[in-house]
Short mmCIF file of C-alpha atoms and ligand atoms in Angstrom, two decimals:
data_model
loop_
_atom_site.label_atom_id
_atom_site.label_comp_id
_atom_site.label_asym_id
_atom_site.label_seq_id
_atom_site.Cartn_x
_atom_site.Cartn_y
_atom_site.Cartn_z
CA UNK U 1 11.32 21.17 19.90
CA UNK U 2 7.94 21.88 21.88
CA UNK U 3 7.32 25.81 21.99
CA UNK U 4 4.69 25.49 25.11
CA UNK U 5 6.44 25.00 28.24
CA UNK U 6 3.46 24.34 30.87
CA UNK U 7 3.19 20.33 31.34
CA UNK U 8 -0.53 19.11 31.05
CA UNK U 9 -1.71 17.06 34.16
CA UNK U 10 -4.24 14.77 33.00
CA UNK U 11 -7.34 13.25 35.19
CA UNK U 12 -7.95 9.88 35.18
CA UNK U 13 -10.98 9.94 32.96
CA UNK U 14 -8.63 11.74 30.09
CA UNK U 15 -5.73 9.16 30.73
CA UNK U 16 -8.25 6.47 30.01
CA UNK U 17 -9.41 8.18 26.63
CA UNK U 18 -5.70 8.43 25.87
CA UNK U 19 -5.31 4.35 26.57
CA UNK U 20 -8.41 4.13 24.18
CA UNK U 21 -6.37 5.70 21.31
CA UNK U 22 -3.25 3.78 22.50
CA UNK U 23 -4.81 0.46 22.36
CA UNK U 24 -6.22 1.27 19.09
CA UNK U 25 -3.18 2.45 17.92
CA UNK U 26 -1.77 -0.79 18.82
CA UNK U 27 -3.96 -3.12 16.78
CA UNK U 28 -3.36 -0.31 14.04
CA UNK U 29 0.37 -1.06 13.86
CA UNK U 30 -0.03 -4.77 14.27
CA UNK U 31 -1.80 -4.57 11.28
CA UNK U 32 0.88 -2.30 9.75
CA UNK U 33 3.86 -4.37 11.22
CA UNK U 34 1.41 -7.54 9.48
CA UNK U 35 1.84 -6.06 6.23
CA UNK U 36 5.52 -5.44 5.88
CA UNK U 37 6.67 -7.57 3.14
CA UNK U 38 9.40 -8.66 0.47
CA UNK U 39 8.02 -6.55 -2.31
CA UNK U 40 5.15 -4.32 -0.33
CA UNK U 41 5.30 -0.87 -1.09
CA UNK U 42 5.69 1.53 2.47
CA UNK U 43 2.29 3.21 0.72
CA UNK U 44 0.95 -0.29 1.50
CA UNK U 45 1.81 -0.39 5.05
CA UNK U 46 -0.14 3.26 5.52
CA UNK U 47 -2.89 2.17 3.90
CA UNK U 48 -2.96 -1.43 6.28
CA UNK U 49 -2.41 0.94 9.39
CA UNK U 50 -5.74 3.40 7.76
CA UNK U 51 -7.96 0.91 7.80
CA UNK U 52 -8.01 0.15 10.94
CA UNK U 53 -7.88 3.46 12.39
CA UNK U 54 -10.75 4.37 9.82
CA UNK U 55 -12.65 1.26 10.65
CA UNK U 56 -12.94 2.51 14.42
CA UNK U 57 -13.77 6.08 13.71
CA UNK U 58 -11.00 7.41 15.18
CA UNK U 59 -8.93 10.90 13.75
CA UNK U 60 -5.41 11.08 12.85
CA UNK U 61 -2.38 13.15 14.30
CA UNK U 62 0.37 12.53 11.81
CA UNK U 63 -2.04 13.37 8.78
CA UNK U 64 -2.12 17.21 8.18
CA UNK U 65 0.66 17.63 10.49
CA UNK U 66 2.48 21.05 9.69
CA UNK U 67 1.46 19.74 6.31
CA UNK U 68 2.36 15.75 6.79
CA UNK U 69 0.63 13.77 4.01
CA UNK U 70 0.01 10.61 5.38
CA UNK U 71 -0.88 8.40 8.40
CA UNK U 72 2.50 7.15 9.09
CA UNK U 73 5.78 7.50 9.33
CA UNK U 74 7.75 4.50 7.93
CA UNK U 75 11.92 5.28 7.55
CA UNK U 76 13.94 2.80 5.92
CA UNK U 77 17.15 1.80 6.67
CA UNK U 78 19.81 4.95 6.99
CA UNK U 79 16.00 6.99 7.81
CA UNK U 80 15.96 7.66 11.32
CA UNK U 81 12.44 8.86 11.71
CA UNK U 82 10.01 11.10 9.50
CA UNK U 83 10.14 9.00 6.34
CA UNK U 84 6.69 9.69 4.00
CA UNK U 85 5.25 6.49 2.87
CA UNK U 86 5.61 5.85 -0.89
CA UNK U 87 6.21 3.70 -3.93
CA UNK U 88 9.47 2.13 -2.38
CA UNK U 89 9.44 -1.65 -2.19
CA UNK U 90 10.58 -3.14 0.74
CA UNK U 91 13.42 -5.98 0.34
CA UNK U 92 14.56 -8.54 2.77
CA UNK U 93 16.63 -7.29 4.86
CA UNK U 94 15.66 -3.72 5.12
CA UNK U 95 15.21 -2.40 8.41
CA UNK U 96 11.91 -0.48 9.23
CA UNK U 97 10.73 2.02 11.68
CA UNK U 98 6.91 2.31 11.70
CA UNK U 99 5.72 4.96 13.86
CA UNK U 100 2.21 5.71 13.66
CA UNK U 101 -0.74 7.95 15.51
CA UNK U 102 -4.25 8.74 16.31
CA UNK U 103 -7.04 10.96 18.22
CA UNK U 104 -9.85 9.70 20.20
CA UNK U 105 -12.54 11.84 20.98
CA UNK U 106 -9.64 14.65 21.65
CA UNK U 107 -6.29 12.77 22.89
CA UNK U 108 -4.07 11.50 21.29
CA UNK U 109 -1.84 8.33 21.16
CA UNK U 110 1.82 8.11 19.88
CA UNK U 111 4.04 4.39 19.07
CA UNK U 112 6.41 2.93 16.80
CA UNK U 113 8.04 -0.21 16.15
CA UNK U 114 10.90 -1.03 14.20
CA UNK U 115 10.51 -4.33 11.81
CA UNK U 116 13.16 -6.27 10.01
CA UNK U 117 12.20 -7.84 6.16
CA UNK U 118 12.71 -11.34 6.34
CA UNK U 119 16.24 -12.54 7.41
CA UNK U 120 18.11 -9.55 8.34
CA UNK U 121 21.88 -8.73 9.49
CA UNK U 122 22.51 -9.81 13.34
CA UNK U 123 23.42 -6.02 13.49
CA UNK U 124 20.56 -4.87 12.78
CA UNK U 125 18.28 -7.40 14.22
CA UNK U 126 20.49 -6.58 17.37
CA UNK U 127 20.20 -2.76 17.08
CA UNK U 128 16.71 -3.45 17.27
CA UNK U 129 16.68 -5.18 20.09
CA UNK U 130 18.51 -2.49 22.21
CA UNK U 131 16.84 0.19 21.29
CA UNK U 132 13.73 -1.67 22.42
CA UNK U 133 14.94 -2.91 25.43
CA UNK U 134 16.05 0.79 26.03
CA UNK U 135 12.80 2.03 25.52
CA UNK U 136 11.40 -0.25 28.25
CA UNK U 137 13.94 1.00 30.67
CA UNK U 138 12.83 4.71 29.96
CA UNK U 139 9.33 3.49 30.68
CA UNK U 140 10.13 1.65 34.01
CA UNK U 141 12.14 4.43 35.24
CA UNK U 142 9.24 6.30 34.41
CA UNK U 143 7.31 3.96 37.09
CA UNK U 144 9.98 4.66 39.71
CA UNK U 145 12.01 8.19 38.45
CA UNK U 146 11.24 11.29 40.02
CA UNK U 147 12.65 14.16 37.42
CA UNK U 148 12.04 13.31 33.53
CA UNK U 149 15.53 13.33 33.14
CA UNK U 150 16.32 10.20 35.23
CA UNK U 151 14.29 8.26 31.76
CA UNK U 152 17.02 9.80 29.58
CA UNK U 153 19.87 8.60 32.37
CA UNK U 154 18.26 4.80 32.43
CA UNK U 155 18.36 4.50 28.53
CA UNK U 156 21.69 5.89 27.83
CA UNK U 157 23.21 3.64 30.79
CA UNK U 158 21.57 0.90 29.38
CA UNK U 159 22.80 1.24 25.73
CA UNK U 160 26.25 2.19 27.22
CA UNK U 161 26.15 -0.73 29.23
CA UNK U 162 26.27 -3.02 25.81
CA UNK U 163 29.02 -5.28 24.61
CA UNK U 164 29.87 -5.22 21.12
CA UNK U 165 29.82 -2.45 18.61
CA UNK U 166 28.49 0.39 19.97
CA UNK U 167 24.96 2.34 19.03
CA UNK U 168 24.50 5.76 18.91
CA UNK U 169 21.98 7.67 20.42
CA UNK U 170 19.98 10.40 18.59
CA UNK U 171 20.14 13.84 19.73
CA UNK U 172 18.42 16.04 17.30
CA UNK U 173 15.16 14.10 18.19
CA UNK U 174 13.49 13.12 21.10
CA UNK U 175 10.56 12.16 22.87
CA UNK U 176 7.82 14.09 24.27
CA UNK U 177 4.70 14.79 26.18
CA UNK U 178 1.24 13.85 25.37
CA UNK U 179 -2.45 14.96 25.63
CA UNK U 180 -4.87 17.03 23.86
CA UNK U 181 -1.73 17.64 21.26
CA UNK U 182 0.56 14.88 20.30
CA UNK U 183 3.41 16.97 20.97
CA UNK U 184 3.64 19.02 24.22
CA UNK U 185 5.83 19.99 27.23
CA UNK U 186 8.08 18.83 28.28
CA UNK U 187 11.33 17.29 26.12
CA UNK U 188 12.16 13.86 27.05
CA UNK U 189 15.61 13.37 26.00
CA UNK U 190 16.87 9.89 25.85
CA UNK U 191 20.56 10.62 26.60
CA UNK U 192 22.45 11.56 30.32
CA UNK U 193 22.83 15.62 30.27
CA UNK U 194 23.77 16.14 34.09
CA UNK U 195 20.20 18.27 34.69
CA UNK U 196 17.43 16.33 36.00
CA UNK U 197 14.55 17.86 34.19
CA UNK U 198 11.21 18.58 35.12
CA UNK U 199 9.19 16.87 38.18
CA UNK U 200 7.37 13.64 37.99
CA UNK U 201 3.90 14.15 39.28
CA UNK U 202 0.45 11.88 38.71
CA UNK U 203 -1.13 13.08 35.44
CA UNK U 204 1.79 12.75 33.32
CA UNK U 205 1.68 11.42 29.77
CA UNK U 206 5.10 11.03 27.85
CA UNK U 207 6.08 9.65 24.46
CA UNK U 208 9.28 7.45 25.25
CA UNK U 209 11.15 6.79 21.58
CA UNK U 210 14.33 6.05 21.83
CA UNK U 211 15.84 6.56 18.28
CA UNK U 212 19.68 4.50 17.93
CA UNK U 213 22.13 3.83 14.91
CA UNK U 214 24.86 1.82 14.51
CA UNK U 215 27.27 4.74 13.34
CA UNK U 216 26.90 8.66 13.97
CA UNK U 217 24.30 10.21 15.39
CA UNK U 218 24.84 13.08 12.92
CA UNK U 219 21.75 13.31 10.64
CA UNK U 220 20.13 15.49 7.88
CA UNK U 221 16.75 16.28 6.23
CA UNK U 222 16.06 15.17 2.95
CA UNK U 223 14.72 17.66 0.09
CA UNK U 224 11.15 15.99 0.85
CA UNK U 225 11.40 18.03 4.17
CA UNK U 226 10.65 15.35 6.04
CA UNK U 227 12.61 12.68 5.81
CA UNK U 228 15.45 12.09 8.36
CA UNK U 229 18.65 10.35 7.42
CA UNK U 230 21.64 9.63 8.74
CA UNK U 231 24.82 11.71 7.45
CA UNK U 232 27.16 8.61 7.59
CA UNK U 233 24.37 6.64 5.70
CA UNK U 234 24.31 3.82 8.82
CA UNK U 235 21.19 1.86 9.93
CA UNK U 236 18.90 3.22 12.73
CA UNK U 237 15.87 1.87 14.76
CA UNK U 238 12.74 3.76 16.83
CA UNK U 239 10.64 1.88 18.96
CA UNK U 240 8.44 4.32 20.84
CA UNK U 241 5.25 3.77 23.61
CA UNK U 242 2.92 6.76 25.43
CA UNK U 243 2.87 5.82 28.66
CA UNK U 244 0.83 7.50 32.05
CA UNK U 245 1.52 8.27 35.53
CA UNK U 246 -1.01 8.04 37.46
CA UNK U 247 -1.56 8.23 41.27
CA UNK U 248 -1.29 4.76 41.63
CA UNK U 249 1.44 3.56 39.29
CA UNK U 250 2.50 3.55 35.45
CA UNK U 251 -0.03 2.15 32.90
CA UNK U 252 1.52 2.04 29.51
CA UNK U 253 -1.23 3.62 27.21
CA UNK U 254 0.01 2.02 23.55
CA UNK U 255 0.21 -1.77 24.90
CA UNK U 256 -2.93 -3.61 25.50
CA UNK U 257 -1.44 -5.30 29.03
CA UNK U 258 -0.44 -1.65 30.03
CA UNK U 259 2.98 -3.07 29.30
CA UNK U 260 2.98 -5.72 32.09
CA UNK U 261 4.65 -8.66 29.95
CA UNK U 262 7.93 -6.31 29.69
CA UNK U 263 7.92 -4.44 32.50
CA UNK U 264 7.56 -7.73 35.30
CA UNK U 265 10.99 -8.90 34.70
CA UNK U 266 11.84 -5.32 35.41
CA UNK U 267 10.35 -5.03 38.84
CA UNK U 268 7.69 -3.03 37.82
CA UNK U 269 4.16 -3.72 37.92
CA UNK U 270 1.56 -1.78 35.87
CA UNK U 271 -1.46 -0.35 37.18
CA UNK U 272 -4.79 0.32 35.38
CA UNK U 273 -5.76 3.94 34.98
CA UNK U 274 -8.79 3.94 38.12
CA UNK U 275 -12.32 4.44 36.86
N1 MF3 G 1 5.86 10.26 16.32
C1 MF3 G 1 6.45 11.35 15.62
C2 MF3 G 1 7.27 12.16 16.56
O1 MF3 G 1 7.02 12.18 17.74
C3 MF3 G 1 5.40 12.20 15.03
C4 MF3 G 1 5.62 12.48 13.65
S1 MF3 G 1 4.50 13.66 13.10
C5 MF3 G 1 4.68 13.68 11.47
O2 MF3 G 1 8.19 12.83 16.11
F1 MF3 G 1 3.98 14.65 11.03
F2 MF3 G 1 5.94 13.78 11.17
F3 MF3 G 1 4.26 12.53 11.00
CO1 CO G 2 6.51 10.74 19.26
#
């Protein structure tokens, strides 16, 4: 949870810093998302997603984090989020969250994506899917909401709203403000709690990361401190994009059309950050 309760309003000049990381970050996880591979090791994928942060001379936010040790966070399988890269070899099928970060000149960007190896399970390729298309739902009620917690309502009515088995959503996580800190005021829960949260204003930047599983939401951390699993051992998926509010729409920071391509066939129509 964030301990600093005061929201940061942004000007338009820091929101487009912030889409400089984002669309940085972007390329940086193509490159990662690239690289994941029958056989590749989840150190591998880091090191694909380094060099193109390095490359542009940009700082990282993960790295160093309460003590984090690398660049990304890649959780495999029954890992909900937090997994530390390592020797593990990825096999087809394996499900993968990649969630990566970094800092330009001060502020600081926040995505993930979750990948499937090779041919995987229709469940899985399906959880991945929702929780996706969940995540752009939080982002275009962003565009239209006007309390933080009508994001949460949209992507819990939307995964409710599912035929077929039904996917949990995570509780003991959930997404956050951004800025000068990747973590900051306020909480943006992806679930329907009955309270409407905190005002929408211009100058807004949230990270929207929907995290769902195809069992419990119950989860634990691992011995490595880090790691997040789920208790009941079923498969999970992140997908996560910072997006602005500005005074003259939504502009999604971490896509490099501002997430236009998604967000048409929802009725809503990105807007650059003004110069
Ligand atoms: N994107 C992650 C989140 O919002 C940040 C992980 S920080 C790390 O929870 F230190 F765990 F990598
Ligand atoms: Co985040």
């Amino acid at each position: 949870m964030i301990g600093q309760r005061k929201i940061e309003f942004k000007s338009n000049a820091q929101l487009r810093t912030m889409a400089e990381a984002g669309v940085l970050l972007s390329a940086a996880l193509d490159a990662a998302v690239a690289a994941a591979a029958p056989g590749v090791t989840t150190d591998d994928i880091d090191a694909a997603f380094a060099a193109v942060v390095d490359e542009a001379g940009a700082q990282y936010n993960f790295l160093g984090y309460h003590g984090y040790p690398k660049h990304i966070c890649a959780s495999v399988n029954d890992e909900v989020v937090h997994g530390i890269p390592g020797p593990r070899k990825l096999a087809e099928g394996d499900i993968i969250s990649i969630d990566g970060g970094c800092v330009v000149r001060g502020w600081h960007a926040d995505s993930a994506r979750t990948v499937i190896v090779g041919e995987g399970d229709p469940e899985d390729v399906r959880l991945s899917e929702v929780t996706r298309q969940a995540m752009w739902r939080g982002i275009a009620a962003f565009a239209r909401a006007t309390h933080i917690g009508d994001i949460g309502d949209a992507i819990d009515d939307y995964v409710s709203a599912q035929d077929g088995a039904p996917l949990g959503i995570l509780e003991d996580y959930v997404g956050h403000g951004i800025g000068s800190q990747m973590h900051m005021a306020p909480d943006v829960l992806n679930y329907r709690t009955g309270h409407r949260g905190a005002k929408i204003k211009p100058g807004m930047a949230l990270a929207i990361e929907p995290m769902l599983v195809r069992g419990s939401i119950d989860t634990k951390v691992l011995d490595d401190e880090w790691t997040v699993v789920t208790t009941d051992g079923s498969r999970a998926s992140q997908w996560e994009h910072s997006v602005a509010r500005h005074a003259g729409g939504i502009w999604v920071l971490t896509a490099p059309d501002g997430g236009a391509s998604e967000l048409e066939p929802l009725g809503v129509t990105p807007v650059p950050i003004p110069a």
